PDB file of C-alpha atoms in Angstrom:
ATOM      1  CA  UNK A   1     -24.666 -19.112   0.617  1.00 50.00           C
ATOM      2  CA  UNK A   2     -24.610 -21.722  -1.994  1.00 52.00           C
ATOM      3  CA  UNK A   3     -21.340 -21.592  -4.042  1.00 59.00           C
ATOM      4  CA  UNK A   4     -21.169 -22.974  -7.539  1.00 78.00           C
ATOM      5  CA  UNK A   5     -18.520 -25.946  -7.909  1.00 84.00           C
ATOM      6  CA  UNK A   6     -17.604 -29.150  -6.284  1.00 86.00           C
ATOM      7  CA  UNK A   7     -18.050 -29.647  -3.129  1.00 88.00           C
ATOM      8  CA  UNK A   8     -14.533 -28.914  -1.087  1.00 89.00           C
ATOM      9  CA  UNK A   9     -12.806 -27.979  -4.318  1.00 91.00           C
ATOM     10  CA  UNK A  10     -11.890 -24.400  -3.002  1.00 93.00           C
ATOM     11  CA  UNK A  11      -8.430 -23.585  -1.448  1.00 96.00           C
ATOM     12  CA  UNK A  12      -8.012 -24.763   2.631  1.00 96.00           C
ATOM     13  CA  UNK A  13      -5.329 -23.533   5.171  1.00 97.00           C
ATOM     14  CA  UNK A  14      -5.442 -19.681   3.401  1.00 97.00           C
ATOM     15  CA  UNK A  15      -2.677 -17.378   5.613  1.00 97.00           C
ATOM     16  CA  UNK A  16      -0.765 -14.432   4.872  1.00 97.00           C
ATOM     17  CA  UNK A  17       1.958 -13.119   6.653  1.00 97.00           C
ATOM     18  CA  UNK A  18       3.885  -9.115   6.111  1.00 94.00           C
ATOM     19  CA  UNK A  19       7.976  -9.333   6.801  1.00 93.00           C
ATOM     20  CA  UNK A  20      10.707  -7.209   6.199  1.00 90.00           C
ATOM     21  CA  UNK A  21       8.451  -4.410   6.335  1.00 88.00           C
ATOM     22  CA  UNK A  22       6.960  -4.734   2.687  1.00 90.00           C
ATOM     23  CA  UNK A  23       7.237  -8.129   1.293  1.00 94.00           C
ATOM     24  CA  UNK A  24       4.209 -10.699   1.984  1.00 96.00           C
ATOM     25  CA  UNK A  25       4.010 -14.714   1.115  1.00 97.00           C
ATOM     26  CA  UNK A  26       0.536 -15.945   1.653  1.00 98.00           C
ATOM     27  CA  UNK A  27      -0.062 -19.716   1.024  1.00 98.00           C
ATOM     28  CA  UNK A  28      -2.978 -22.390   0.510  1.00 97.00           C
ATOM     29  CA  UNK A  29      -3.502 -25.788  -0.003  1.00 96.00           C
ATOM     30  CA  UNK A  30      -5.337 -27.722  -2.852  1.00 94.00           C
ATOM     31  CA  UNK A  31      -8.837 -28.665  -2.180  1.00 93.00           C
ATOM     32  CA  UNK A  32      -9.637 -31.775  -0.214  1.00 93.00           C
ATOM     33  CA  UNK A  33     -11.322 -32.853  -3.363  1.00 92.00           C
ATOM     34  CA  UNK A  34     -10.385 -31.135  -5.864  1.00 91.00           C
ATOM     35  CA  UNK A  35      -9.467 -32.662  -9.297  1.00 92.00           C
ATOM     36  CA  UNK A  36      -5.626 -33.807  -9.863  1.00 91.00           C
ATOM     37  CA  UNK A  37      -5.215 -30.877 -12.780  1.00 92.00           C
ATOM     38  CA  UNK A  38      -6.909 -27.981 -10.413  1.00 94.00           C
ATOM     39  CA  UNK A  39      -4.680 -25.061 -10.793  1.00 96.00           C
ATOM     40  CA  UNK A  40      -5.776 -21.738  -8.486  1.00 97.00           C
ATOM     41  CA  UNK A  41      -5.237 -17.929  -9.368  1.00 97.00           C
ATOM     42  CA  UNK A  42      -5.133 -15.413  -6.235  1.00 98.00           C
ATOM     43  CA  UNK A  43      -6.546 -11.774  -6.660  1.00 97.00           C
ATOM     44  CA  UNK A  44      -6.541  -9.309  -4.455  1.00 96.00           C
ATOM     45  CA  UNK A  45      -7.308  -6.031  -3.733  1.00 94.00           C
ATOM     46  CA  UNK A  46      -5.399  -3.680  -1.033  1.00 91.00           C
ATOM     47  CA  UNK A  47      -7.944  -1.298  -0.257  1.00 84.00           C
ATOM     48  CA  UNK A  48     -11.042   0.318  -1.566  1.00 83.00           C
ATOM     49  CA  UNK A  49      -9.656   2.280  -3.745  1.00 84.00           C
ATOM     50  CA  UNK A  50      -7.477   0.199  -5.392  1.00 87.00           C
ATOM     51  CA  UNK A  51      -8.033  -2.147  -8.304  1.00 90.00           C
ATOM     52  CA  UNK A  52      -7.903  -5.911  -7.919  1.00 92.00           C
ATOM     53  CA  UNK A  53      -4.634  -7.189  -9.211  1.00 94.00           C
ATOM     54  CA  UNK A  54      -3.792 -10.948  -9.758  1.00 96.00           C
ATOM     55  CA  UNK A  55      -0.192 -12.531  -7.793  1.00 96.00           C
ATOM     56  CA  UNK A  56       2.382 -11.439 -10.360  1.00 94.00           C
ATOM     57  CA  UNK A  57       5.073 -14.408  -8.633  1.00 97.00           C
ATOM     58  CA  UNK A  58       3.401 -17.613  -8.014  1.00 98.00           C
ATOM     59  CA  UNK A  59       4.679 -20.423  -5.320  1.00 97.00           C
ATOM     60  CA  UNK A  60       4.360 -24.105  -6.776  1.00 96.00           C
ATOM     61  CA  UNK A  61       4.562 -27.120  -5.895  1.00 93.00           C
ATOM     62  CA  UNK A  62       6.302 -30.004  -7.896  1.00 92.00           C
ATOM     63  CA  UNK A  63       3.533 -30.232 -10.251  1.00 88.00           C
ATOM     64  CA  UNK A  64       3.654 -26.808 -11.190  1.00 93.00           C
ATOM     65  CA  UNK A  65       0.366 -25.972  -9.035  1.00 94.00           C
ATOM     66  CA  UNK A  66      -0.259 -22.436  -7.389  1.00 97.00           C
ATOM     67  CA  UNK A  67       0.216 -22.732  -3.988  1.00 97.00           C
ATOM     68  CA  UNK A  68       1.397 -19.383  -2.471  1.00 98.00           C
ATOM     69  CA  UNK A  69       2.046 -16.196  -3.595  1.00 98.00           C
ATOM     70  CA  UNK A  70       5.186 -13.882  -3.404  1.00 97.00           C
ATOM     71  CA  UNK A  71       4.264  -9.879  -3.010  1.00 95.00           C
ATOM     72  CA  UNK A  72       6.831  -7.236  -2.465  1.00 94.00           C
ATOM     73  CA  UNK A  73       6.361  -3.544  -1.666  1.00 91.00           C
ATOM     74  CA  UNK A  74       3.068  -4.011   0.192  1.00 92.00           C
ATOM     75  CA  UNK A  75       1.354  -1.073   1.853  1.00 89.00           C
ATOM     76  CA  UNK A  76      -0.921  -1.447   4.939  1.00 88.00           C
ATOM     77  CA  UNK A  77      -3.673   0.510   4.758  1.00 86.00           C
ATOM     78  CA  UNK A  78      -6.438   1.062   7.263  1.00 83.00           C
ATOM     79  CA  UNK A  79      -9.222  -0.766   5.601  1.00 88.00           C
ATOM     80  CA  UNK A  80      -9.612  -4.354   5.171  1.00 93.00           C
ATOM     81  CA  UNK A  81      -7.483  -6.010   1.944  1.00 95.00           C
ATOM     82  CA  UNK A  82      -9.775  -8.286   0.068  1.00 96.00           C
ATOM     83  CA  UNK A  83      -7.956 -11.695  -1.372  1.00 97.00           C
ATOM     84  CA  UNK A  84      -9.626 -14.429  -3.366  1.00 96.00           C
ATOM     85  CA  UNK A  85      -8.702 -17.591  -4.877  1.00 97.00           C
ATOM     86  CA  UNK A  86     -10.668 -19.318  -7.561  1.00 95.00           C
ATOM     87  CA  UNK A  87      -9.173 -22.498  -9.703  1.00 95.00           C
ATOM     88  CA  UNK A  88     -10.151 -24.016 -12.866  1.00 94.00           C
ATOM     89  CA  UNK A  89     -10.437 -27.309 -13.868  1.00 93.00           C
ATOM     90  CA  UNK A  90     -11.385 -29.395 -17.045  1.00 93.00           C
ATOM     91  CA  UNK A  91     -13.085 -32.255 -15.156  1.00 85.00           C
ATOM     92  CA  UNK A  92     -15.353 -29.712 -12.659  1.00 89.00           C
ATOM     93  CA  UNK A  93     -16.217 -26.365 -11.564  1.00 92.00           C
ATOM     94  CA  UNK A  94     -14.068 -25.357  -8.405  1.00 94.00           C
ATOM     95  CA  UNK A  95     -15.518 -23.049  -5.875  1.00 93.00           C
ATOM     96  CA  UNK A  96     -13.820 -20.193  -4.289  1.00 94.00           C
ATOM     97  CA  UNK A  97     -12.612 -18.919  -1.693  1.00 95.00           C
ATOM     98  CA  UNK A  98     -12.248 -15.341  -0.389  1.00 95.00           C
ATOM     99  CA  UNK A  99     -11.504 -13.380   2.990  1.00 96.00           C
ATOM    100  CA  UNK A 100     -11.070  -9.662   4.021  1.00 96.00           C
ATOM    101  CA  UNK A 101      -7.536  -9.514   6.394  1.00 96.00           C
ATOM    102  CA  UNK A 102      -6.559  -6.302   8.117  1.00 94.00           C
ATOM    103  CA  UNK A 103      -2.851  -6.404   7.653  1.00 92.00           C
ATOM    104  CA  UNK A 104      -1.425  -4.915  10.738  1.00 89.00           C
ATOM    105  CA  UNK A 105      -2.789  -8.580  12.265  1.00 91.00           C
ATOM    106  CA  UNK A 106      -0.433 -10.543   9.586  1.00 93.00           C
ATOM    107  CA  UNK A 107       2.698  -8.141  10.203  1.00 91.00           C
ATOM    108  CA  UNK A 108       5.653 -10.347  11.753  1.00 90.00           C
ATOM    109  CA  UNK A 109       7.944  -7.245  13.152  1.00 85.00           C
ATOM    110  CA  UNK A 110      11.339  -6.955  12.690  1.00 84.00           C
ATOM    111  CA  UNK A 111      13.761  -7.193  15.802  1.00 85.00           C
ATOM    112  CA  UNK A 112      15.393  -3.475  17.321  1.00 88.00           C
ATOM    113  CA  UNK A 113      18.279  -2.111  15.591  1.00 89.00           C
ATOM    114  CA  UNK A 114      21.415  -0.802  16.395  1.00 92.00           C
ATOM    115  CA  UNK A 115      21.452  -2.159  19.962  1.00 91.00           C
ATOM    116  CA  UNK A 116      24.453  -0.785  22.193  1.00 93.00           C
ATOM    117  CA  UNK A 117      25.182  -1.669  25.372  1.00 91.00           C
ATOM    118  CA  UNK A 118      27.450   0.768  27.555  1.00 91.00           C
ATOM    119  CA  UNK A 119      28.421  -0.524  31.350  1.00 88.00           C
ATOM    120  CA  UNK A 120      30.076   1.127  34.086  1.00 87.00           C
ATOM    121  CA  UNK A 121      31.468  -1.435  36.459  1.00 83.00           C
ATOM    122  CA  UNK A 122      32.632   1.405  39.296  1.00 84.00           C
ATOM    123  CA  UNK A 123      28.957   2.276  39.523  1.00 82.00           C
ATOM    124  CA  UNK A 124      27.815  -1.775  38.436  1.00 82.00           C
ATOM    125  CA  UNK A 125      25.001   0.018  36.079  1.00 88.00           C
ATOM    126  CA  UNK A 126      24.506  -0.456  31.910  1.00 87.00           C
ATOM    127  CA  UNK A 127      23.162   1.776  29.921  1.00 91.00           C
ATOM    128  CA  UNK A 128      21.303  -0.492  27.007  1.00 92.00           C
ATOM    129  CA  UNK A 129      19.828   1.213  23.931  1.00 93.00           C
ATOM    130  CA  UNK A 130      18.082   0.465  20.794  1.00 92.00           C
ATOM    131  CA  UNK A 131      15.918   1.835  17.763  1.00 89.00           C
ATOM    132  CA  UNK A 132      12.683   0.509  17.340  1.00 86.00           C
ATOM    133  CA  UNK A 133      11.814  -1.971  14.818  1.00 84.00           C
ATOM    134  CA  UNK A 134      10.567  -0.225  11.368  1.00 79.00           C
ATOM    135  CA  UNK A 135       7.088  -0.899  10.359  1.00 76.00           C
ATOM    136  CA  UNK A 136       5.143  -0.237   7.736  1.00 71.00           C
ATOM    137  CA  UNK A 137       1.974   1.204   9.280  1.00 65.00           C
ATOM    138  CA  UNK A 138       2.510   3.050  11.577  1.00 63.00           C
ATOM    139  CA  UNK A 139       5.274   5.541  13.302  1.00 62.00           C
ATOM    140  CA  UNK A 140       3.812   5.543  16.603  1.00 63.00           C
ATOM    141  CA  UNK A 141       6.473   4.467  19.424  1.00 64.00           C
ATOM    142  CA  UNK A 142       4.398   3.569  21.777  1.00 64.00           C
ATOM    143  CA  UNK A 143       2.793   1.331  20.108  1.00 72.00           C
ATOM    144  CA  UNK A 144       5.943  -1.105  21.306  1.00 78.00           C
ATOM    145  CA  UNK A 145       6.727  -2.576  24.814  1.00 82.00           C
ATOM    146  CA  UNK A 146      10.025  -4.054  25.192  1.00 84.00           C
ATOM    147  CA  UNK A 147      11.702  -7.093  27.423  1.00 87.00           C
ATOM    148  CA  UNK A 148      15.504  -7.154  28.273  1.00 86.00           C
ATOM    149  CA  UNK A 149      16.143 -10.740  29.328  1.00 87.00           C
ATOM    150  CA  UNK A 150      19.870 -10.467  30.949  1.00 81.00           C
ATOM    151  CA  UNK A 151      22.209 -13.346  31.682  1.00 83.00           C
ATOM    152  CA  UNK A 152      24.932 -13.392  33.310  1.00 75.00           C
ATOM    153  CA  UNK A 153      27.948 -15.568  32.850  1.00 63.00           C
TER     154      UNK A 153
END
């Protein structure tokens, strides 16, 4: 597809990542050759259904350029989200740049909670438990496989 604008003027290095069960930062970085006074919007939309909204809390850098955006109370839904960045310019026309992400892929997962360990040294067993970690999409237990790594000292 041809896209209208100069030549490596769209966003590079787009990634998105879900924490803390709702929140999501994504960041980008300027064009290769983009014009000095570029300055990029993100849109995106969360699911079919939903209307396309524009980041409401911007990340700059020092010359008060968009380069990330803050969400909070993000939903993951089952279809793909659709985000795009355009930017404007007075010298040129930038192109875009757009990608559908499935957002279970970008979820970083929190650690377990309320770990407890009990031991019995007469019978030298522990009893270690744990709640899982809460997510946002799902409620599914076994979609999680745990590791105890045990030291001793």
């Amino acid at each position: 597809p041809v896209f209208a604008g100069m030549n490596r003027s769209a966003i590079e290095n787009f990634s998105c990542v879900i924490y803390n069960v709702s929140l999501m930062n994504c960041t980008w970085q300027a064009g290769r050759d983009a014009p000095g006074d570029t300055q990029y919007f993100l849109y995106w939309q969360n699911s079919r259904d939903d209307d396309k909204m524009e980041c409401e809390l911007y990340i700059k850098d020092e010359n008060g350029r968009n380069m990330g955006c803050r969400f909070q109370n993000v939903r993951i839904e089952t279809q793909k989200s659709y985000f795009l960045v355009n930017g404007s310019s007075k010298d040129s026309q930038i192109q875009f740049y757009d990608e559908y992400i499935q957002l279970y892929k970008i979820e970083k997962l929190m650690s377990p909670s309320n770990i407890t360990v009990d031991c019995d040294e007469t019978k030298d067993d522990c009893i270690i438990q744990w709640q899982r970690p809460q997510i946002s999409h799902s409620n599914k237990d076994k979609c999680f496989k745990y590791e105890i790594n045990i030291k001793y000292k």
